[in-house]
Amino acid sequence: METWQPFLDRAVASMQRAYAPYSSFHVGAVVRDEHGQYHAGSNVENAAYPEGVCAEASAISAMVAAGGRRITAILVVGEGDALVTPCGGCRQKIREFAAADTEVAVASPNGVRRVFTLDELLPVSFGPEHLAD
Ligand code: THU
């Protein structure tokens, strides 16, 4: 059973620092890498709307920049009634660095609401091994 509190604490702090002046929808994400290090990200929007970056993508970039190459678990936090699940593009970005059974927790600032496996969110997916040899 995964201990989500270290993820949640960091993700909420990141969510509060989100730059989301256009949607006002603040999201935080935290990935844990193969070294046990946590990497946080927030969404960073842009006046040229499509150039905005999701919280998950920010967290993955921070992980890679710090030397991490595997996601062992990820948590996403946002507010509102609906579950803040990763968007389709972010599911694929997570797929690059995670396994089918990697857990993806979806949280509100009060706690984890649902835990999915990556395979549940992105079934029959395409990944790095398709390009191997
Ligand atoms: N957003 C994320 O950062 N992650 C998600 O999982 C869902 C959506 C951001 C993108 C945009 O800045 C805002 O939330 C509204 O879509």
XYZ file of C-alpha atoms and ligand atoms in Angstrom:
149
model
C 0.000 0.000 0.000
C 1.538 3.299 -1.153
C 2.074 6.094 1.381
C 0.621 9.113 -0.367
C 1.133 11.822 2.251
C 4.648 12.870 1.093
C 3.251 13.187 -2.419
C 0.202 15.126 -1.295
C 2.120 17.612 0.844
C 4.450 18.491 -2.024
C 1.704 18.497 -4.649
C -0.526 20.861 -2.690
C 2.386 23.270 -2.185
C 3.051 23.133 -5.920
C -0.627 23.574 -6.758
C -0.679 26.746 -4.697
C 2.200 28.078 -6.807
C 0.535 27.257 -10.138
C 0.525 29.948 -12.808
C -3.028 29.691 -14.131
C -4.319 33.219 -14.799
C -6.517 32.096 -17.722
C -8.310 29.048 -16.368
C -7.890 29.805 -12.653
C -7.654 26.021 -12.327
C -4.644 25.217 -10.197
C -3.097 21.754 -10.430
C -0.132 20.186 -8.656
C 1.622 16.913 -9.410
C 4.405 14.913 -7.808
C 6.335 12.000 -9.258
C 8.644 9.730 -7.278
C 11.635 8.392 -9.169
C 13.663 5.181 -8.960
C 15.982 6.806 -6.384
C 13.064 7.569 -4.067
C 13.271 11.285 -4.850
C 10.112 13.365 -5.225
C 9.700 15.904 -8.009
C 6.879 18.440 -7.999
C 5.279 20.465 -10.749
C 2.429 22.871 -11.292
C 0.546 23.954 -14.375
C 2.097 26.927 -16.163
C -0.288 28.639 -18.555
C 0.554 31.038 -21.366
C -1.181 33.929 -23.133
C -0.735 31.817 -26.268
C -3.050 29.195 -24.778
C -1.719 25.987 -26.403
C 1.737 26.734 -25.012
C 0.538 26.072 -21.474
C 2.081 23.144 -19.616
C 0.276 20.722 -17.309
C 1.401 20.012 -13.772
C 2.283 16.414 -14.643
C 4.520 17.512 -17.509
C 6.243 20.018 -15.212
C 6.890 17.320 -12.613
C 8.260 14.927 -15.231
C 10.595 17.620 -16.562
C 11.861 18.285 -13.030
C 12.470 14.559 -12.563
C 14.433 14.211 -15.778
C 16.458 17.357 -15.066
C 17.376 15.899 -11.658
C 18.521 12.606 -13.199
C 15.456 10.434 -12.614
C 14.413 8.083 -15.407
C 11.608 5.992 -13.893
C 8.312 7.036 -12.302
C 7.499 4.676 -9.430
C 4.291 6.504 -8.459
C 2.544 9.784 -9.255
C -0.101 11.912 -7.563
C -2.137 14.718 -9.110
C -4.085 17.218 -7.017
C -6.755 19.730 -7.937
C -9.931 21.239 -6.558
C -13.585 20.795 -7.470
C -16.154 18.004 -7.570
C -14.790 16.181 -10.588
C -11.711 13.973 -10.321
C -8.657 15.777 -11.677
C -7.303 12.932 -13.756
C -4.314 13.464 -16.071
C -5.229 14.659 -19.554
C -4.632 12.360 -22.521
C -1.314 13.948 -23.426
C -0.039 13.629 -19.870
C -1.061 9.962 -19.729
C 1.264 9.373 -22.655
C 4.032 11.443 -21.038
C 3.714 9.375 -17.864
C 3.774 6.211 -19.996
C 7.251 7.053 -21.217
C 8.705 6.656 -17.719
C 6.286 4.321 -15.911
C 5.082 0.726 -15.986
C 1.582 -0.582 -16.690
C 1.015 -1.182 -12.974
C 2.404 2.166 -11.785
C -0.098 3.822 -9.487
C -1.605 7.202 -10.393
C -3.348 8.807 -7.415
C -5.949 11.516 -7.953
C -6.400 13.778 -4.970
C -8.118 16.808 -3.577
C -6.160 18.933 -1.099
C -7.887 16.894 1.621
C -6.588 13.530 0.489
C -6.477 10.833 -2.159
C -9.819 10.234 -3.879
C -8.979 7.422 -6.320
C -5.961 5.367 -7.285
C -5.666 4.044 -10.839
C -2.975 2.051 -12.539
C -1.458 3.651 -15.593
C -2.846 0.802 -17.667
C -6.363 1.683 -16.544
C -5.886 5.263 -17.704
C -4.070 4.399 -20.935
C -4.888 0.858 -22.066
C -3.261 -0.826 -25.055
C -0.710 1.956 -25.107
C 2.271 2.681 -27.305
C 5.638 3.079 -25.599
C 9.421 3.023 -25.857
C 9.607 -0.758 -26.292
C 7.756 -0.456 -29.596
C 10.811 1.307 -30.960
C 13.382 -1.059 -29.441
C 15.683 -2.931 -31.854
N -4.273 20.670 -16.060
C -3.194 20.061 -15.499
O -2.182 20.709 -15.214
N -3.270 18.734 -15.249
C -4.388 17.966 -15.402
O -4.359 16.797 -15.069
C -5.599 18.566 -15.965
C -5.466 19.959 -16.472
C -4.214 22.123 -16.278
C -4.048 22.567 -17.693
C -4.613 23.982 -17.625
O -3.608 24.858 -17.156
C -5.693 23.889 -16.567
O -5.414 22.712 -15.818
C -7.103 23.803 -17.127
O -7.198 22.811 -18.070
